[in-house]
Amino acid sequence: MRRLLRDKSANTLAISAAAMVPLMAMVGGGVDASRYYMATARMQAACDAGALAARRAMTDDTFTTAHRQIGLNFFDQNFNEGIYGVSGRTRNFTSDGNGVVFGNASATLPTTIMGAFGYNEFNVTVSCTAEINISNTDIMFVLDVTGSMAECPNGSDCGSGPGSKIVGLRSAVM
């Protein structure tokens, strides 16, 4: 036994075995972290798509269950249950009543290699908002002011009606 303890020829085997644990932790952390970031990025894109679709479907600031369902459908098309192995997926879209759509989603992502080190799952959570901002827009009208606009509409008498075509056009534009 003493001779075996003093023998240095098998030290490489012991060092390699001891180095496997930290190496496995580094590789496992990299693999599981990349899965986490991919799942989070995909879930964030799905949340954004759902919020934008729900807001786009709204004709005014009123948010209905139909708008919520549109947001959920867009989310589901982009991030379905089970993608990347996620489970317990929840998602919801709401509004503040002023035309802003809020979305949030969460899921549990199981680890692959890091489970050996006590890290069994990651909680993935995202949130998003969508609103329509209409900037100041200048609107220009080009009016026909040629001689034909001096005529009365439909050949009627200009004295009993709204006036000439140009008078009616100017009134409508204002």
CSV table of N, CA and C in Angstrom, one decimal:
chain,number,residue,atom,x,y,z
A,1,MET,N,0.8,-1.2,0.0
A,1,MET,CA,0.0,0.0,0.0
A,1,MET,C,0.9,1.3,0.0
A,2,ARG,N,2.0,1.2,0.8
A,2,ARG,CA,2.9,2.3,0.8
A,2,ARG,C,3.5,2.6,-0.6
A,3,ARG,N,3.8,1.6,-1.2
A,3,ARG,CA,4.4,1.7,-2.5
A,3,ARG,C,3.5,2.3,-3.5
A,4,LEU,N,2.2,2.0,-3.4
A,4,LEU,CA,1.2,2.6,-4.2
A,4,LEU,C,1.0,4.1,-4.0
A,5,LEU,N,1.0,4.4,-2.7
A,5,LEU,CA,0.9,5.9,-2.3
A,5,LEU,C,2.0,6.7,-2.8
A,6,ARG,N,3.2,6.1,-2.9
A,6,ARG,CA,4.4,6.9,-3.3
A,6,ARG,C,4.5,6.9,-4.8
A,7,ASP,N,3.8,6.1,-5.5
A,7,ASP,CA,3.9,6.0,-7.0
A,7,ASP,C,3.3,7.2,-7.6
A,8,LYS,N,4.0,7.9,-8.4
A,8,LYS,CA,3.6,9.2,-9.1
A,8,LYS,C,3.1,9.0,-10.5
A,9,SER,N,3.2,7.8,-11.0
A,9,SER,CA,2.9,7.5,-12.4
A,9,SER,C,1.4,7.7,-12.7
A,10,ALA,N,0.5,7.6,-11.8
A,10,ALA,CA,-1.0,7.7,-12.0
A,10,ALA,C,-1.6,9.0,-11.5
A,11,ASN,N,-0.7,10.0,-11.3
A,11,ASN,CA,-1.2,11.3,-10.8
A,11,ASN,C,-2.1,12.0,-11.9
A,12,THR,N,-1.8,11.8,-13.1
A,12,THR,CA,-2.6,12.4,-14.2
A,12,THR,C,-4.0,12.0,-14.1
A,13,LEU,N,-4.3,10.7,-13.8
A,13,LEU,CA,-5.6,10.2,-13.8
A,13,LEU,C,-6.4,10.9,-12.6
A,14,ALA,N,-5.8,11.1,-11.5
A,14,ALA,CA,-6.5,11.8,-10.3
A,14,ALA,C,-6.7,13.2,-10.6
A,15,ILE,N,-5.7,13.9,-11.2
A,15,ILE,CA,-5.9,15.3,-11.6
A,15,ILE,C,-7.0,15.5,-12.6
A,16,SER,N,-7.0,14.6,-13.6
A,16,SER,CA,-8.1,14.7,-14.6
A,16,SER,C,-9.5,14.5,-14.0
A,17,ALA,N,-9.6,13.6,-13.2
A,17,ALA,CA,-10.9,13.3,-12.5
A,17,ALA,C,-11.3,14.5,-11.7
A,18,ALA,N,-10.4,15.1,-11.0
A,18,ALA,CA,-10.7,16.3,-10.2
A,18,ALA,C,-11.1,17.5,-11.0
A,19,ALA,N,-10.5,17.6,-12.2
A,19,ALA,CA,-10.8,18.7,-13.1
A,19,ALA,C,-12.1,18.6,-13.8
A,20,MET,N,-12.7,17.4,-13.9
A,20,MET,CA,-13.9,17.2,-14.6
A,20,MET,C,-15.1,17.9,-13.9
A,21,VAL,N,-15.1,18.0,-12.6
A,21,VAL,CA,-16.2,18.7,-11.9
A,21,VAL,C,-16.3,20.1,-12.3
A,22,PRO,N,-15.2,20.9,-12.2
A,22,PRO,CA,-15.4,22.4,-12.5
A,22,PRO,C,-15.6,22.5,-14.1
A,23,LEU,N,-15.0,21.7,-14.8
A,23,LEU,CA,-15.2,21.7,-16.3
A,23,LEU,C,-16.6,21.5,-16.6
A,24,MET,N,-17.2,20.5,-16.0
A,24,MET,CA,-18.6,20.2,-16.2
A,24,MET,C,-19.5,21.4,-15.8
A,25,ALA,N,-19.2,22.0,-14.7
A,25,ALA,CA,-19.9,23.2,-14.2
A,25,ALA,C,-19.8,24.3,-15.2
A,26,MET,N,-18.7,24.6,-15.8
A,26,MET,CA,-18.5,25.7,-16.7
A,26,MET,C,-19.3,25.4,-18.0
A,27,VAL,N,-19.1,24.2,-18.6
A,27,VAL,CA,-19.9,23.8,-19.8
A,27,VAL,C,-21.4,23.8,-19.5
A,28,GLY,N,-21.8,23.2,-18.4
A,28,GLY,CA,-23.2,23.2,-18.1
A,28,GLY,C,-23.8,24.6,-17.9
A,29,GLY,N,-23.0,25.4,-17.2
A,29,GLY,CA,-23.5,26.8,-17.1
A,29,GLY,C,-23.6,27.5,-18.4
A,30,GLY,N,-22.7,27.3,-19.3
A,30,GLY,CA,-22.8,27.9,-20.6
A,30,GLY,C,-24.0,27.4,-21.4
A,31,VAL,N,-24.2,26.1,-21.4
A,31,VAL,CA,-25.3,25.5,-22.1
A,31,VAL,C,-26.6,26.0,-21.6
A,32,ASP,N,-26.8,25.9,-20.3
A,32,ASP,CA,-28.1,26.3,-19.7
A,32,ASP,C,-28.3,27.8,-19.7
A,33,ALA,N,-27.2,28.6,-19.6
A,33,ALA,CA,-27.4,30.1,-19.7
A,33,ALA,C,-27.8,30.5,-21.2
A,34,SER,N,-27.2,29.8,-22.2
A,34,SER,CA,-27.6,30.1,-23.5
A,34,SER,C,-29.1,29.7,-23.8
A,35,ARG,N,-29.5,28.6,-23.3
A,35,ARG,CA,-30.9,28.2,-23.4
A,35,ARG,C,-31.8,29.2,-22.7
A,36,TYR,N,-31.4,29.7,-21.6
A,36,TYR,CA,-32.2,30.7,-20.8
A,36,TYR,C,-32.3,32.0,-21.7
A,37,TYR,N,-31.2,32.5,-22.2
A,37,TYR,CA,-31.2,33.7,-23.0
A,37,TYR,C,-32.0,33.6,-24.3
A,38,MET,N,-31.9,32.4,-24.9
A,38,MET,CA,-32.7,32.2,-26.1
A,38,MET,C,-34.2,32.1,-25.8
A,39,ALA,N,-34.6,31.5,-24.7
A,39,ALA,CA,-36.0,31.4,-24.3
A,39,ALA,C,-36.5,32.8,-23.9
A,40,THR,N,-35.7,33.5,-23.2
A,40,THR,CA,-36.1,34.9,-22.8
A,40,THR,C,-36.3,35.8,-24.0
A,41,ALA,N,-35.3,35.8,-24.9
A,41,ALA,CA,-35.4,36.6,-26.1
A,41,ALA,C,-36.6,36.2,-27.0
A,42,ARG,N,-36.9,35.0,-27.1
A,42,ARG,CA,-38.0,34.5,-27.9
A,42,ARG,C,-39.4,34.9,-27.2
A,43,MET,N,-39.4,34.7,-25.9
A,43,MET,CA,-40.6,35.1,-25.2
A,43,MET,C,-40.8,36.6,-25.2
A,44,GLN,N,-39.8,37.4,-25.2
A,44,GLN,CA,-39.9,38.9,-25.2
A,44,GLN,C,-40.5,39.3,-26.6
A,45,ALA,N,-40.0,38.6,-27.7
A,45,ALA,CA,-40.4,38.9,-29.0
A,45,ALA,C,-41.9,38.5,-29.2
A,46,ALA,N,-42.3,37.4,-28.6
A,46,ALA,CA,-43.7,37.0,-28.6
A,46,ALA,C,-44.6,38.0,-27.9
A,47,CYS,N,-44.1,38.4,-26.7
A,47,CYS,CA,-44.9,39.4,-25.9
A,47,CYS,C,-45.1,40.7,-26.7
A,48,ASP,N,-44.0,41.2,-27.3
A,48,ASP,CA,-44.1,42.4,-28.1
A,48,ASP,C,-45.0,42.2,-29.3
A,49,ALA,N,-45.0,41.1,-29.9
A,49,ALA,CA,-45.8,40.9,-31.1
A,49,ALA,C,-47.3,40.8,-30.6
A,50,GLY,N,-47.6,40.2,-29.5
A,50,GLY,CA,-49.0,40.1,-29.0
A,50,GLY,C,-49.5,41.5,-28.6
A,51,ALA,N,-48.7,42.3,-27.9
A,51,ALA,CA,-49.1,43.6,-27.5
A,51,ALA,C,-49.3,44.5,-28.7
A,52,LEU,N,-48.4,44.5,-29.7
A,52,LEU,CA,-48.6,45.3,-30.9
A,52,LEU,C,-49.8,44.9,-31.7
A,53,ALA,N,-50.1,43.6,-31.8
A,53,ALA,CA,-51.2,43.1,-32.5
A,53,ALA,C,-52.5,43.5,-31.8
A,54,ALA,N,-52.6,43.4,-30.5
A,54,ALA,CA,-53.8,43.8,-29.8
A,54,ALA,C,-54.0,45.3,-29.9
A,55,ARG,N,-53.0,46.1,-29.8
A,55,ARG,CA,-53.1,47.6,-29.9
A,55,ARG,C,-53.5,48.0,-31.3
A,56,ARG,N,-52.9,47.3,-32.3
A,56,ARG,CA,-53.3,47.6,-33.7
A,56,ARG,C,-54.7,47.3,-34.0
A,57,ALA,N,-55.3,46.3,-33.4
A,57,ALA,CA,-56.7,45.9,-33.6
A,57,ALA,C,-57.7,46.9,-33.0
A,58,MET,N,-57.2,47.6,-32.0
A,58,MET,CA,-58.1,48.6,-31.3
A,58,MET,C,-58.3,49.8,-32.2
A,59,THR,N,-59.6,50.2,-32.5
A,59,THR,CA,-59.9,51.3,-33.3
A,59,THR,C,-59.9,52.6,-32.4
A,60,ASP,N,-60.1,52.5,-31.2
A,60,ASP,CA,-60.0,53.6,-30.2
A,60,ASP,C,-59.3,53.1,-29.0
A,61,ASP,N,-59.5,53.7,-27.9
A,61,ASP,CA,-58.8,53.4,-26.6
A,61,ASP,C,-59.5,52.2,-25.9
A,62,THR,N,-60.6,51.7,-26.4
A,62,THR,CA,-61.3,50.6,-25.8
A,62,THR,C,-60.7,49.2,-26.0
A,63,PHE,N,-60.4,48.6,-24.9
A,63,PHE,CA,-59.7,47.2,-25.0
A,63,PHE,C,-60.8,46.2,-24.6
A,64,THR,N,-61.0,45.2,-25.5
A,64,THR,CA,-62.0,44.2,-25.3
A,64,THR,C,-61.4,42.8,-25.2
A,65,THR,N,-62.2,41.9,-24.9
A,65,THR,CA,-61.7,40.5,-24.8
A,65,THR,C,-61.3,40.0,-26.2
A,66,ALA,N,-61.9,40.5,-27.2
A,66,ALA,CA,-61.5,40.2,-28.6
A,66,ALA,C,-60.0,40.7,-28.8
A,67,HIS,N,-59.7,41.8,-28.4
A,67,HIS,CA,-58.4,42.4,-28.5
A,67,HIS,C,-57.4,41.6,-27.7
A,68,ARG,N,-57.8,41.2,-26.5
A,68,ARG,CA,-56.9,40.3,-25.6
A,68,ARG,C,-56.7,39.0,-26.3
A,69,GLN,N,-57.7,38.4,-27.0
A,69,GLN,CA,-57.5,37.1,-27.7
A,69,GLN,C,-56.6,37.3,-28.9
A,70,ILE,N,-56.6,38.4,-29.6
A,70,ILE,CA,-55.7,38.6,-30.7
A,70,ILE,C,-54.3,38.6,-30.1
A,71,GLY,N,-54.1,39.3,-29.0
A,71,GLY,CA,-52.7,39.3,-28.4
A,71,GLY,C,-52.3,38.0,-28.0
A,72,LEU,N,-53.1,37.2,-27.4
A,72,LEU,CA,-52.8,35.8,-27.0
A,72,LEU,C,-52.5,34.9,-28.2
A,73,ASN,N,-53.3,35.1,-29.3
A,73,ASN,CA,-53.0,34.3,-30.5
A,73,ASN,C,-51.7,34.6,-31.1
A,74,PHE,N,-51.3,35.9,-31.2
A,74,PHE,CA,-50.0,36.3,-31.7
A,74,PHE,C,-48.9,35.7,-30.8
A,75,PHE,N,-49.1,35.8,-29.5
A,75,PHE,CA,-48.1,35.3,-28.6
A,75,PHE,C,-47.9,33.8,-28.8
A,76,ASP,N,-49.0,33.1,-28.9
A,76,ASP,CA,-49.0,31.6,-29.0
A,76,ASP,C,-48.3,31.2,-30.3
A,77,GLN,N,-48.5,32.0,-31.4
A,77,GLN,CA,-47.8,31.7,-32.7
A,77,GLN,C,-46.3,31.8,-32.6
A,78,ASN,N,-45.8,32.7,-31.7
A,78,ASN,CA,-44.4,33.0,-31.6
A,78,ASN,C,-43.7,32.2,-30.5
A,79,PHE,N,-44.5,31.8,-29.5
A,79,PHE,CA,-43.9,31.1,-28.3
A,79,PHE,C,-44.9,30.1,-27.8
A,80,ASN,N,-44.9,28.9,-28.3
A,80,ASN,CA,-45.9,27.9,-27.9
A,80,ASN,C,-45.4,27.2,-26.7
A,81,GLU,N,-46.3,26.5,-26.0
A,81,GLU,CA,-46.0,25.7,-24.8
A,81,GLU,C,-45.1,24.6,-25.2
A,82,GLY,N,-44.0,24.5,-24.4
A,82,GLY,CA,-43.0,23.4,-24.6
A,82,GLY,C,-41.8,23.8,-25.4
A,83,ILE,N,-41.8,25.0,-26.0
A,83,ILE,CA,-40.6,25.4,-26.8
A,83,ILE,C,-39.5,25.6,-25.8
A,84,TYR,N,-38.3,25.1,-26.2
A,84,TYR,CA,-37.1,25.1,-25.3
A,84,TYR,C,-37.3,24.3,-24.1
A,85,GLY,N,-38.4,23.5,-24.0
A,85,GLY,CA,-38.7,22.7,-22.8
A,85,GLY,C,-39.4,23.4,-21.7
A,86,VAL,N,-39.9,24.6,-22.0
A,86,VAL,CA,-40.6,25.4,-20.9
A,86,VAL,C,-41.9,24.7,-20.5
A,87,SER,N,-42.3,25.0,-19.3
A,87,SER,CA,-43.6,24.5,-18.8
A,87,SER,C,-44.2,25.6,-17.9
A,88,GLY,N,-45.4,25.4,-17.7
A,88,GLY,CA,-46.1,26.4,-16.8
A,88,GLY,C,-46.2,27.8,-17.4
A,89,ARG,N,-46.3,27.9,-18.7
A,89,ARG,CA,-46.4,29.1,-19.4
A,89,ARG,C,-47.6,29.9,-19.1
A,90,THR,N,-47.5,31.2,-18.7
A,90,THR,CA,-48.6,32.1,-18.5
A,90,THR,C,-48.4,33.3,-19.3
A,91,ARG,N,-49.5,33.9,-19.8
A,91,ARG,CA,-49.4,35.1,-20.5
A,91,ARG,C,-50.7,35.9,-20.4
A,92,ASN,N,-50.6,37.2,-20.5
A,92,ASN,CA,-51.8,38.0,-20.3
A,92,ASN,C,-51.6,39.4,-21.0
A,93,PHE,N,-52.7,40.0,-21.5
A,93,PHE,CA,-52.6,41.3,-22.1
A,93,PHE,C,-53.8,42.1,-21.5
A,94,THR,N,-53.5,43.3,-21.0
A,94,THR,CA,-54.4,44.2,-20.4
A,94,THR,C,-54.2,45.6,-21.0
A,95,SER,N,-55.1,46.5,-20.6
A,95,SER,CA,-55.0,47.9,-21.0
A,95,SER,C,-55.3,48.8,-19.9
A,96,ASP,N,-54.7,50.0,-20.0
A,96,ASP,CA,-55.0,51.0,-18.9
A,96,ASP,C,-56.2,51.9,-19.2
A,97,GLY,N,-56.9,51.6,-20.3
A,97,GLY,CA,-58.1,52.4,-20.7
A,97,GLY,C,-57.7,53.6,-21.5
A,98,ASN,N,-56.5,53.9,-21.6
A,98,ASN,CA,-56.0,55.1,-22.4
A,98,ASN,C,-55.3,54.7,-23.7
A,99,GLY,N,-55.5,53.5,-24.1
A,99,GLY,CA,-55.0,53.1,-25.4
A,99,GLY,C,-53.6,52.4,-25.3
A,100,VAL,N,-53.1,52.2,-24.1
A,100,VAL,CA,-51.8,51.5,-23.9
A,100,VAL,C,-52.1,50.0,-23.5
A,101,VAL,N,-51.5,49.1,-24.3
A,101,VAL,CA,-51.7,47.7,-24.0
A,101,VAL,C,-50.4,47.2,-23.3
A,102,PHE,N,-50.7,46.5,-22.2
A,102,PHE,CA,-49.6,45.9,-21.4
A,102,PHE,C,-49.7,44.4,-21.5
A,103,GLY,N,-48.5,43.8,-21.6
A,103,GLY,CA,-48.4,42.4,-21.7
A,103,GLY,C,-47.4,41.8,-20.7
A,104,ASN,N,-47.6,40.6,-20.2
A,104,ASN,CA,-46.6,40.0,-19.4
A,104,ASN,C,-46.7,38.5,-19.6
A,105,ALA,N,-45.6,37.8,-19.5
A,105,ALA,CA,-45.6,36.3,-19.7
A,105,ALA,C,-44.5,35.8,-18.8
A,106,SER,N,-44.7,34.5,-18.4
A,106,SER,CA,-43.7,33.8,-17.6
A,106,SER,C,-43.8,32.3,-17.9
A,107,ALA,N,-42.7,31.6,-17.5
A,107,ALA,CA,-42.6,30.2,-17.7
A,107,ALA,C,-41.5,29.7,-16.9
A,108,THR,N,-41.4,28.4,-16.8
A,108,THR,CA,-40.3,27.7,-16.1
A,108,THR,C,-39.5,26.9,-17.1
A,109,LEU,N,-38.2,27.2,-17.1
A,109,LEU,CA,-37.3,26.5,-18.0
A,109,LEU,C,-36.4,25.5,-17.2
A,110,PRO,N,-36.5,24.2,-17.5
A,110,PRO,CA,-35.7,23.3,-16.7
A,110,PRO,C,-34.2,23.3,-17.2
A,111,THR,N,-33.3,23.1,-16.4
A,111,THR,CA,-31.9,23.1,-16.8
A,111,THR,C,-31.6,21.7,-17.3
A,112,THR,N,-30.4,21.6,-18.0
A,112,THR,CA,-30.0,20.3,-18.5
A,112,THR,C,-28.8,19.8,-17.7
A,113,ILE,N,-27.7,20.4,-17.7
A,113,ILE,CA,-26.5,20.0,-17.0
A,113,ILE,C,-26.4,20.5,-15.6
A,114,MET,N,-26.9,21.7,-15.4
A,114,MET,CA,-26.8,22.3,-14.1
A,114,MET,C,-27.6,21.7,-13.0
A,115,GLY,N,-28.5,20.8,-13.4
A,115,GLY,CA,-29.3,20.0,-12.4
A,115,GLY,C,-28.4,19.2,-11.5
A,116,ALA,N,-27.2,18.8,-12.0
A,116,ALA,CA,-26.3,18.0,-11.2
A,116,ALA,C,-25.7,18.9,-10.1
A,117,PHE,N,-25.8,20.2,-10.2
A,117,PHE,CA,-25.2,21.1,-9.2
A,117,PHE,C,-26.3,21.8,-8.4
A,118,GLY,N,-27.5,21.3,-8.5
A,118,GLY,CA,-28.6,21.8,-7.6
A,118,GLY,C,-29.4,22.9,-8.3
A,119,TYR,N,-29.1,23.3,-9.5
A,119,TYR,CA,-29.9,24.3,-10.2
A,119,TYR,C,-30.9,23.5,-11.2
A,120,ASN,N,-32.1,23.4,-10.8
A,120,ASN,CA,-33.0,22.5,-11.6
A,120,ASN,C,-33.8,23.3,-12.6
A,121,GLU,N,-34.1,24.6,-12.3
A,121,GLU,CA,-34.9,25.4,-13.3
A,121,GLU,C,-34.6,26.8,-13.2
A,122,PHE,N,-35.0,27.5,-14.3
A,122,PHE,CA,-34.9,29.0,-14.3
A,122,PHE,C,-36.4,29.5,-14.5
A,123,ASN,N,-36.7,30.6,-13.8
A,123,ASN,CA,-37.9,31.3,-14.1
A,123,ASN,C,-37.7,32.4,-15.1
A,124,VAL,N,-38.4,32.3,-16.2
A,124,VAL,CA,-38.3,33.2,-17.3
A,124,VAL,C,-39.6,34.2,-17.2
A,125,THR,N,-39.3,35.5,-17.1
A,125,THR,CA,-40.4,36.5,-17.0
A,125,THR,C,-40.1,37.6,-17.9
A,126,VAL,N,-41.1,38.1,-18.7
A,126,VAL,CA,-41.0,39.3,-19.6
A,126,VAL,C,-42.2,40.1,-19.4
A,127,SER,N,-42.0,41.4,-19.8
A,127,SER,CA,-43.2,42.3,-19.9
A,127,SER,C,-43.0,43.2,-21.1
A,128,CYS,N,-44.1,43.8,-21.6
A,128,CYS,CA,-44.1,44.6,-22.8
A,128,CYS,C,-45.2,45.6,-22.8
A,129,THR,N,-45.1,46.6,-23.6
A,129,THR,CA,-46.2,47.6,-23.7
A,129,THR,C,-46.3,48.0,-25.2
A,130,ALA,N,-47.5,48.5,-25.6
A,130,ALA,CA,-47.6,49.0,-27.0
A,130,ALA,C,-48.6,50.1,-26.9
A,131,GLU,N,-48.3,51.2,-27.6
A,131,GLU,CA,-49.2,52.3,-27.7
A,131,GLU,C,-49.0,52.9,-29.1
A,132,ILE,N,-50.1,53.6,-29.5
A,132,ILE,CA,-49.9,54.3,-30.8
A,132,ILE,C,-49.7,55.8,-30.6
A,133,ASN,N,-48.6,56.2,-31.1
A,133,ASN,CA,-48.2,57.6,-31.0
A,133,ASN,C,-48.3,58.3,-32.4
A,134,ILE,N,-49.2,59.2,-32.5
A,134,ILE,CA,-49.4,59.9,-33.7
A,134,ILE,C,-48.7,61.2,-33.6
A,135,SER,N,-47.7,61.4,-34.4
A,135,SER,CA,-47.0,62.7,-34.3
A,135,SER,C,-47.7,63.8,-35.0
A,136,ASN,N,-47.3,65.0,-34.8
A,136,ASN,CA,-47.9,66.1,-35.5
A,136,ASN,C,-47.7,65.9,-37.0
A,137,THR,N,-48.8,66.0,-37.7
A,137,THR,CA,-48.8,65.7,-39.2
A,137,THR,C,-49.5,66.9,-39.9
A,138,ASP,N,-48.8,67.5,-40.8
A,138,ASP,CA,-49.3,68.5,-41.6
A,138,ASP,C,-50.1,67.9,-42.8
A,139,ILE,N,-51.4,68.4,-42.9
A,139,ILE,CA,-52.2,67.9,-44.0
A,139,ILE,C,-52.4,69.1,-45.0
A,140,MET,N,-52.2,68.8,-46.2
A,140,MET,CA,-52.4,69.8,-47.3
A,140,MET,C,-53.5,69.3,-48.2
A,141,PHE,N,-54.3,70.2,-48.6
A,141,PHE,CA,-55.3,70.0,-49.6
A,141,PHE,C,-55.0,70.8,-50.9
A,142,VAL,N,-55.1,70.2,-52.0
A,142,VAL,CA,-55.0,70.9,-53.2
A,142,VAL,C,-56.3,71.1,-53.9
A,143,LEU,N,-56.8,72.3,-54.0
A,143,LEU,CA,-58.1,72.6,-54.5
A,143,LEU,C,-58.0,73.1,-56.0
A,144,ASP,N,-59.0,72.6,-56.8
A,144,ASP,CA,-59.1,73.0,-58.2
A,144,ASP,C,-59.8,74.4,-58.2
A,145,VAL,N,-59.1,75.4,-58.6
A,145,VAL,CA,-59.7,76.7,-58.7
A,145,VAL,C,-59.9,77.2,-60.1
A,146,THR,N,-60.0,76.3,-61.0
A,146,THR,CA,-60.2,76.6,-62.4
A,146,THR,C,-61.6,77.1,-62.6
A,147,GLY,N,-61.9,77.6,-63.8
A,147,GLY,CA,-63.2,78.1,-64.1
A,147,GLY,C,-64.4,77.1,-63.9
A,148,SER,N,-64.1,75.8,-64.1
A,148,SER,CA,-65.2,74.9,-63.9
A,148,SER,C,-65.7,74.8,-62.5
A,149,MET,N,-64.9,75.3,-61.5
A,149,MET,CA,-65.4,75.2,-60.1
A,149,MET,C,-66.3,76.4,-59.8
A,150,ALA,N,-66.5,77.3,-60.7
A,150,ALA,CA,-67.4,78.4,-60.5
A,150,ALA,C,-68.8,78.0,-60.8
A,151,GLU,N,-69.0,76.9,-61.4
A,151,GLU,CA,-70.4,76.4,-61.8
A,151,GLU,C,-71.1,75.9,-60.5
A,152,CYS,N,-72.4,75.8,-60.6
A,152,CYS,CA,-73.2,75.3,-59.5
A,152,CYS,C,-73.2,73.7,-59.6
A,153,PRO,N,-73.3,73.0,-58.5
A,153,PRO,CA,-73.3,71.5,-58.6
A,153,PRO,C,-74.6,71.1,-59.2
A,154,ASN,N,-74.5,70.1,-60.1
A,154,ASN,CA,-75.6,69.4,-60.7
A,154,ASN,C,-76.4,70.4,-61.6
A,155,GLY,N,-75.8,71.4,-62.0
A,155,GLY,CA,-76.6,72.4,-62.8
A,155,GLY,C,-77.6,73.1,-62.1
A,156,SER,N,-77.6,73.1,-60.8
A,156,SER,CA,-78.7,73.8,-60.0
A,156,SER,C,-78.4,75.3,-60.0
A,157,ASP,N,-79.4,76.0,-59.4
A,157,ASP,CA,-79.3,77.5,-59.3
A,157,ASP,C,-78.4,77.8,-58.1
A,158,CYS,N,-77.4,78.6,-58.3
A,158,CYS,CA,-76.4,78.9,-57.2
A,158,CYS,C,-77.1,79.8,-56.2
A,159,GLY,N,-78.1,80.5,-56.5
A,159,GLY,CA,-78.8,81.3,-55.5
A,159,GLY,C,-79.6,80.6,-54.5
A,160,SER,N,-80.1,79.4,-54.8
A,160,SER,CA,-81.0,78.7,-53.9
A,160,SER,C,-80.2,77.6,-53.2
A,161,GLY,N,-79.0,77.2,-53.6
A,161,GLY,CA,-78.2,76.1,-53.0
A,161,GLY,C,-77.0,76.6,-52.2
A,162,PRO,N,-76.1,75.8,-52.0
A,162,PRO,CA,-74.9,76.1,-51.2
A,162,PRO,C,-73.9,77.1,-51.9
A,163,GLY,N,-74.1,77.3,-53.2
A,163,GLY,CA,-73.2,78.2,-53.9
A,163,GLY,C,-72.5,77.4,-54.9
A,164,SER,N,-71.4,77.9,-55.5
A,164,SER,CA,-70.7,77.3,-56.5
A,164,SER,C,-69.9,76.1,-55.9
A,165,LYS,N,-69.3,75.3,-56.9
A,165,LYS,CA,-68.6,74.1,-56.4
A,165,LYS,C,-67.4,74.5,-55.5
A,166,ILE,N,-66.7,75.6,-55.9
A,166,ILE,CA,-65.6,76.1,-55.1
A,166,ILE,C,-66.0,76.5,-53.7
A,167,VAL,N,-67.2,77.1,-53.5
A,167,VAL,CA,-67.7,77.5,-52.2
A,167,VAL,C,-67.9,76.3,-51.4
A,168,GLY,N,-68.6,75.3,-52.0
A,168,GLY,CA,-68.9,74.0,-51.3
A,168,GLY,C,-67.6,73.3,-50.9
A,169,LEU,N,-66.6,73.3,-51.8
A,169,LEU,CA,-65.3,72.6,-51.5
A,169,LEU,C,-64.6,73.3,-50.4
A,170,ARG,N,-64.5,74.6,-50.4
A,170,ARG,CA,-63.8,75.3,-49.3
A,170,ARG,C,-64.5,75.1,-48.0
A,171,SER,N,-65.8,75.1,-48.0
A,171,SER,CA,-66.6,74.8,-46.8
A,171,SER,C,-66.3,73.4,-46.3
A,172,ALA,N,-66.2,72.4,-47.2
A,172,ALA,CA,-66.0,71.1,-46.7
A,172,ALA,C,-64.6,70.9,-46.2
A,173,VAL,N,-63.6,71.6,-46.8
A,173,VAL,CA,-62.2,71.5,-46.3
A,173,VAL,C,-62.1,72.1,-44.9
A,174,MET,N,-62.7,73.2,-44.7
A,174,MET,CA,-62.7,73.9,-43.4
A,174,MET,C,-63.4,73.0,-42.3
